Amino acid sequence: MAQTYLYQKTNHYFGQLASGSEKCGMAELREFGAKSIKPGYLGVYFCANQRTLCEIVYRSRIFSRILAPLIVFDCHSEKYLYKTAQNIDWADFLTLTKTFAITVNVADSNIRNSKYAGQILKDSIVDQFREKTGERPSVDTRNPDLLLNLYIHKNKARISVDLGGGSLHKRGYRIESVEAPMQETLAAAIVRLSGWKGERPLHDPFCGSGTLLCEALMAQCNIPAAYLRHKFGFLRLPDFDAAVWNQVKTKANAAIGELDEGLIKGSDIDAGALKAVRANRAALPEGGKIKVRRADFQSLEGFENTTIITNPPYGIRLGDTEGTTALLKEFGDFLKQKCTGCSAFVYYGDAALAKKLGLKPGWKQPLRSGGLDGILCKYELY
Ligand SMILES: C[S@@+](CC[C@H](N)C(=O)[O-])C[C@H]1O[C@@H](n2cnc3c(N)ncnc32)[C@H](O)[C@@H]1O
């Protein structure tokens, strides 16, 4: 019989998210019915039953990983990591025909090298199989059947199963990309923070590959965030309940609604971006109703009663700080002169750029993503 693992004893899980998205993530968890929600380091602890957990994995827009802890232990050395990992019966999660991989986060601990720590855990798993069967399961870092997470902070280690089987920001609609695309989970947090609920049109004048437009569509039409994903890590849990999982998916898919024509629109100056956004929207139900066109924002006639959500170019990634400064000043003038009665939510990949717009934000929310110290600012345009 399978052992009882930590998540089974406690019903406690951990959701990883980007710094700045904690409140959004916690609100989302409350909506799904999770309990005992507490912020942690780059994530949130919560308690959930199987059904709620399935909902979270299938529908969360904000979390990048949902982790089920198998074991937590004091870990001062590689030797101890190897030995303690042997206490898990890995046959509960893996067979010789299944592949696995390990993501590792290590901070403030005797074990400093995360790559090496991952290697030790891998060896421990492989050796256990070898001793019992003479054979070993293979590692597949690109598309593993089982994805584990090893987290060591202040010499306390936690080994978990990654229930998404990979980062949940990979929704499956990014068919084509642009130079500086936004991460899907970040775009979802921005749409949520904007408070937009489809009550008036939404436009992204720097839409790029359309991440903000696609996330707005998914939120508006109740499209589950993992609707296009095919693989899920929690199918590898020994107590995985396929009936509950299928019920959750069927119910969530049945709740997908329609999009009003013209409610979500975008524009971009670059032909490549237009090609990308057209390919991406086509992957999603109702995606064909997102209207996009090629235009310099300066040539747009302006907006009325519209929510503008956008991510203008920024120097760090696009490599032209002076050009970015001038463009932001012009965009600020555009908002002031041609967008009265609108709200604008502008995400800057570099927080220092917020000053260049020449408008005073009503509020600001730092949001980190992909190693960038970004910030979201709200402007009410009277
Ligand atoms: C940071 S990217 C936006 C990325 C987008 N959020 C995504 O997820 O793909 C900025 C976009 O602004 C566009 N852009 C630059 N100058 C522009 C202008 N004057 N008018 C309209 N779009 C412009 C670029 O082509 C680029 O696609």
PDB file of N, CA and C in Angstrom, residues 125-175:
ATOM      1  N   ILE A 125      16.592   9.099  -6.258  1.00  0.00           N
ATOM      2  CA  ILE A 125      15.421   8.450  -6.873  1.00  0.00           C
ATOM      3  C   ILE A 125      15.865   7.294  -7.770  1.00  0.00           C
ATOM      4  N   VAL A 126      16.827   7.591  -8.609  1.00  0.00           N
ATOM      5  CA  VAL A 126      17.299   6.601  -9.586  1.00  0.00           C
ATOM      6  C   VAL A 126      17.897   5.385  -8.870  1.00  0.00           C
ATOM      7  N   ASP A 127      18.681   5.642  -7.804  1.00  0.00           N
ATOM      8  CA  ASP A 127      19.328   4.543  -7.074  1.00  0.00           C
ATOM      9  C   ASP A 127      18.293   3.647  -6.397  1.00  0.00           C
ATOM     10  N   GLN A 128      17.205   4.271  -5.915  1.00  0.00           N
ATOM     11  CA  GLN A 128      16.163   3.453  -5.276  1.00  0.00           C
ATOM     12  C   GLN A 128      15.569   2.457  -6.280  1.00  0.00           C
ATOM     13  N   PHE A 129      15.292   2.936  -7.485  1.00  0.00           N
ATOM     14  CA  PHE A 129      14.767   2.047  -8.529  1.00  0.00           C
ATOM     15  C   PHE A 129      15.795   0.975  -8.893  1.00  0.00           C
ATOM     16  N   ARG A 130      17.049   1.434  -9.039  1.00  0.00           N
ATOM     17  CA  ARG A 130      18.103   0.480  -9.456  1.00  0.00           C
ATOM     18  C   ARG A 130      18.253  -0.653  -8.467  1.00  0.00           C
ATOM     19  N   GLU A 131      18.216  -0.283  -7.166  1.00  0.00           N
ATOM     20  CA  GLU A 131      18.371  -1.311  -6.139  1.00  0.00           C
ATOM     21  C   GLU A 131      17.242  -2.328  -6.185  1.00  0.00           C
ATOM     22  N   LYS A 132      16.026  -1.814  -6.443  1.00  0.00           N
ATOM     23  CA  LYS A 132      14.863  -2.716  -6.416  1.00  0.00           C
ATOM     24  C   LYS A 132      14.698  -3.495  -7.706  1.00  0.00           C
ATOM     25  N   THR A 133      15.021  -2.879  -8.832  1.00  0.00           N
ATOM     26  CA  THR A 133      14.670  -3.510 -10.118  1.00  0.00           C
ATOM     27  C   THR A 133      15.865  -3.734 -11.037  1.00  0.00           C
ATOM     28  N   GLY A 134      16.996  -3.111 -10.728  1.00  0.00           N
ATOM     29  CA  GLY A 134      18.149  -3.207 -11.616  1.00  0.00           C
ATOM     30  C   GLY A 134      18.062  -2.229 -12.774  1.00  0.00           C
ATOM     31  N   GLU A 135      16.936  -1.516 -12.860  1.00  0.00           N
ATOM     32  CA  GLU A 135      16.779  -0.524 -13.935  1.00  0.00           C
ATOM     33  C   GLU A 135      16.402   0.818 -13.348  1.00  0.00           C
ATOM     34  N   ARG A 136      16.435   1.879 -14.187  1.00  0.00           N
ATOM     35  CA  ARG A 136      16.129   3.225 -13.675  1.00  0.00           C
ATOM     36  C   ARG A 136      15.205   3.982 -14.636  1.00  0.00           C
ATOM     37  N   PRO A 137      14.336   4.848 -14.086  1.00  0.00           N
ATOM     38  CA  PRO A 137      13.518   5.676 -14.972  1.00  0.00           C
ATOM     39  C   PRO A 137      14.371   6.800 -15.570  1.00  0.00           C
ATOM     40  N   SER A 138      13.964   7.324 -16.699  1.00  0.00           N
ATOM     41  CA  SER A 138      14.769   8.355 -17.368  1.00  0.00           C
ATOM     42  C   SER A 138      14.324   9.757 -16.971  1.00  0.00           C
ATOM     43  N   VAL A 139      15.306  10.654 -17.108  1.00  0.00           N
ATOM     44  CA  VAL A 139      15.021  12.079 -16.887  1.00  0.00           C
ATOM     45  C   VAL A 139      14.646  12.682 -18.237  1.00  0.00           C
ATOM     46  N   ASP A 140      13.605  13.502 -18.244  1.00  0.00           N
ATOM     47  CA  ASP A 140      13.233  14.249 -19.450  1.00  0.00           C
ATOM     48  C   ASP A 140      12.890  15.665 -18.997  1.00  0.00           C
ATOM     49  N   THR A 141      13.817  16.583 -19.209  1.00  0.00           N
ATOM     50  CA  THR A 141      13.596  17.938 -18.669  1.00  0.00           C
ATOM     51  C   THR A 141      12.562  18.714 -19.498  1.00  0.00           C
ATOM     52  N   ARG A 142      12.316  18.300 -20.733  1.00  0.00           N
ATOM     53  CA  ARG A 142      11.409  19.069 -21.591  1.00  0.00           C
ATOM     54  C   ARG A 142       9.945  18.697 -21.382  1.00  0.00           C
ATOM     55  N   ASN A 143       9.678  17.413 -21.266  1.00  0.00           N
ATOM     56  CA  ASN A 143       8.279  16.986 -21.204  1.00  0.00           C
ATOM     57  C   ASN A 143       8.116  15.792 -20.269  1.00  0.00           C
ATOM     58  N   PRO A 144       8.452  15.981 -18.978  1.00  0.00           N
ATOM     59  CA  PRO A 144       8.443  14.826 -18.064  1.00  0.00           C
ATOM     60  C   PRO A 144       7.021  14.407 -17.690  1.00  0.00           C
ATOM     61  N   ASP A 145       6.863  13.127 -17.358  1.00  0.00           N
ATOM     62  CA  ASP A 145       5.567  12.667 -16.846  1.00  0.00           C
ATOM     63  C   ASP A 145       5.372  13.151 -15.410  1.00  0.00           C
ATOM     64  N   LEU A 146       6.467  13.142 -14.651  1.00  0.00           N
ATOM     65  CA  LEU A 146       6.411  13.604 -13.253  1.00  0.00           C
ATOM     66  C   LEU A 146       7.390  14.756 -13.093  1.00  0.00           C
ATOM     67  N   LEU A 147       6.881  15.890 -12.640  1.00  0.00           N
ATOM     68  CA  LEU A 147       7.777  17.019 -12.368  1.00  0.00           C
ATOM     69  C   LEU A 147       7.794  17.243 -10.857  1.00  0.00           C
ATOM     70  N   LEU A 148       8.984  17.173 -10.287  1.00  0.00           N
ATOM     71  CA  LEU A 148       9.133  17.384  -8.845  1.00  0.00           C
ATOM     72  C   LEU A 148       9.707  18.767  -8.599  1.00  0.00           C
ATOM     73  N   ASN A 149       9.462  19.301  -7.411  1.00  0.00           N
ATOM     74  CA  ASN A 149      10.096  20.558  -7.021  1.00  0.00           C
ATOM     75  C   ASN A 149      10.818  20.339  -5.704  1.00  0.00           C
ATOM     76  N   LEU A 150      12.079  20.756  -5.677  1.00  0.00           N
ATOM     77  CA  LEU A 150      12.858  20.713  -4.439  1.00  0.00           C
ATOM     78  C   LEU A 150      13.090  22.150  -4.005  1.00  0.00           C
ATOM     79  N   TYR A 151      12.671  22.467  -2.786  1.00  0.00           N
ATOM     80  CA  TYR A 151      12.799  23.829  -2.283  1.00  0.00           C
ATOM     81  C   TYR A 151      13.568  23.763  -0.970  1.00  0.00           C
ATOM     82  N   ILE A 152      14.687  24.449  -0.890  1.00  0.00           N
ATOM     83  CA  ILE A 152      15.447  24.465   0.374  1.00  0.00           C
ATOM     84  C   ILE A 152      15.626  25.917   0.782  1.00  0.00           C
ATOM     85  N   HIS A 153      15.078  26.273   1.923  1.00  0.00           N
ATOM     86  CA  HIS A 153      15.189  27.633   2.432  1.00  0.00           C
ATOM     87  C   HIS A 153      15.577  27.560   3.900  1.00  0.00           C
ATOM     88  N   LYS A 154      16.660  28.253   4.258  1.00  0.00           N
ATOM     89  CA  LYS A 154      17.162  28.231   5.640  1.00  0.00           C
ATOM     90  C   LYS A 154      17.297  26.800   6.150  1.00  0.00           C
ATOM     91  N   ASN A 155      17.865  25.933   5.321  1.00  0.00           N
ATOM     92  CA  ASN A 155      18.154  24.543   5.659  1.00  0.00           C
ATOM     93  C   ASN A 155      16.918  23.691   5.946  1.00  0.00           C
ATOM     94  N   LYS A 156      15.778  24.155   5.493  1.00  0.00           N
ATOM     95  CA  LYS A 156      14.562  23.341   5.576  1.00  0.00           C
ATOM     96  C   LYS A 156      14.196  22.958   4.145  1.00  0.00           C
ATOM     97  N   ALA A 157      14.080  21.658   3.914  1.00  0.00           N
ATOM     98  CA  ALA A 157      13.820  21.210   2.534  1.00  0.00           C
ATOM     99  C   ALA A 157      12.382  20.721   2.399  1.00  0.00           C
ATOM    100  N   ARG A 158      11.849  20.929   1.207  1.00  0.00           N
ATOM    101  CA  ARG A 158      10.498  20.447   0.901  1.00  0.00           C
ATOM    102  C   ARG A 158      10.566  19.813  -0.493  1.00  0.00           C
ATOM    103  N   ILE A 159      10.108  18.575  -0.584  1.00  0.00           N
ATOM    104  CA  ILE A 159      10.028  17.920  -1.908  1.00  0.00           C
ATOM    105  C   ILE A 159       8.547  17.818  -2.264  1.00  0.00           C
ATOM    106  N   SER A 160       8.206  18.335  -3.431  1.00  0.00           N
ATOM    107  CA  SER A 160       6.790  18.380  -3.824  1.00  0.00           C
ATOM    108  C   SER A 160       6.597  17.867  -5.242  1.00  0.00           C
ATOM    109  N   VAL A 161       5.362  17.469  -5.513  1.00  0.00           N
ATOM    110  CA  VAL A 161       4.973  17.169  -6.898  1.00  0.00           C
ATOM    111  C   VAL A 161       4.366  18.435  -7.491  1.00  0.00           C
ATOM    112  N   ASP A 162       4.810  18.788  -8.687  1.00  0.00           N
ATOM    113  CA  ASP A 162       4.273  19.952  -9.384  1.00  0.00           C
ATOM    114  C   ASP A 162       2.983  19.509 -10.089  1.00  0.00           C
ATOM    115  N   LEU A 163       1.849  19.984  -9.577  1.00  0.00           N
ATOM    116  CA  LEU A 163       0.568  19.434 -10.027  1.00  0.00           C
ATOM    117  C   LEU A 163       0.193  19.857 -11.446  1.00  0.00           C
ATOM    118  N   GLY A 164       0.781  20.941 -11.912  1.00  0.00           N
ATOM    119  CA  GLY A 164       0.538  21.333 -13.306  1.00  0.00           C
ATOM    120  C   GLY A 164       1.434  20.549 -14.261  1.00  0.00           C
ATOM    121  N   GLY A 165       2.478  19.938 -13.727  1.00  0.00           N
ATOM    122  CA  GLY A 165       3.427  19.218 -14.575  1.00  0.00           C
ATOM    123  C   GLY A 165       4.289  20.151 -15.398  1.00  0.00           C
ATOM    124  N   GLY A 166       4.374  21.397 -14.977  1.00  0.00           N
ATOM    125  CA  GLY A 166       5.141  22.418 -15.702  1.00  0.00           C
ATOM    126  C   GLY A 166       4.496  23.755 -15.405  1.00  0.00           C
ATOM    127  N   SER A 167       5.176  24.831 -15.771  1.00  0.00           N
ATOM    128  CA  SER A 167       4.654  26.143 -15.391  1.00  0.00           C
ATOM    129  C   SER A 167       3.298  26.407 -16.044  1.00  0.00           C
ATOM    130  N   LEU A 168       2.356  26.862 -15.221  1.00  0.00           N
ATOM    131  CA  LEU A 168       0.984  27.073 -15.697  1.00  0.00           C
ATOM    132  C   LEU A 168       0.854  28.319 -16.568  1.00  0.00           C
ATOM    133  N   HIS A 169       1.952  29.107 -16.666  1.00  0.00           N
ATOM    134  CA  HIS A 169       1.831  30.265 -17.567  1.00  0.00           C
ATOM    135  C   HIS A 169       1.754  29.791 -19.020  1.00  0.00           C
ATOM    136  N   LYS A 170       2.189  28.576 -19.270  1.00  0.00           N
ATOM    137  CA  LYS A 170       2.121  28.040 -20.641  1.00  0.00           C
ATOM    138  C   LYS A 170       0.701  27.564 -20.920  1.00  0.00           C
ATOM    139  N   ARG A 171      -0.114  28.496 -21.355  1.00  0.00           N
ATOM    140  CA  ARG A 171      -1.537  28.178 -21.549  1.00  0.00           C
ATOM    141  C   ARG A 171      -1.746  27.274 -22.759  1.00  0.00           C
ATOM    142  N   GLY A 172      -0.905  27.474 -23.771  1.00  0.00           N
ATOM    143  CA  GLY A 172      -1.090  26.689 -24.996  1.00  0.00           C
ATOM    144  C   GLY A 172      -1.580  27.519 -26.168  1.00  0.00           C
ATOM    145  N   TYR A 173      -1.829  28.821 -25.954  1.00  0.00           N
ATOM    146  CA  TYR A 173      -2.279  29.644 -27.087  1.00  0.00           C
ATOM    147  C   TYR A 173      -1.137  30.423 -27.740  1.00  0.00           C
ATOM    148  N   ARG A 174       0.064  30.378 -27.163  1.00  0.00           N
ATOM    149  CA  ARG A 174       1.159  31.148 -27.762  1.00  0.00           C
ATOM    150  C   ARG A 174       1.737  30.369 -28.949  1.00  0.00           C
ATOM    151  N   ILE A 175       1.096  30.530 -30.054  1.00  0.00           N
ATOM    152  CA  ILE A 175       1.526  29.839 -31.270  1.00  0.00           C
ATOM    153  C   ILE A 175       2.710  30.598 -31.869  1.00  0.00           C
TER     154      ILE A 175
END
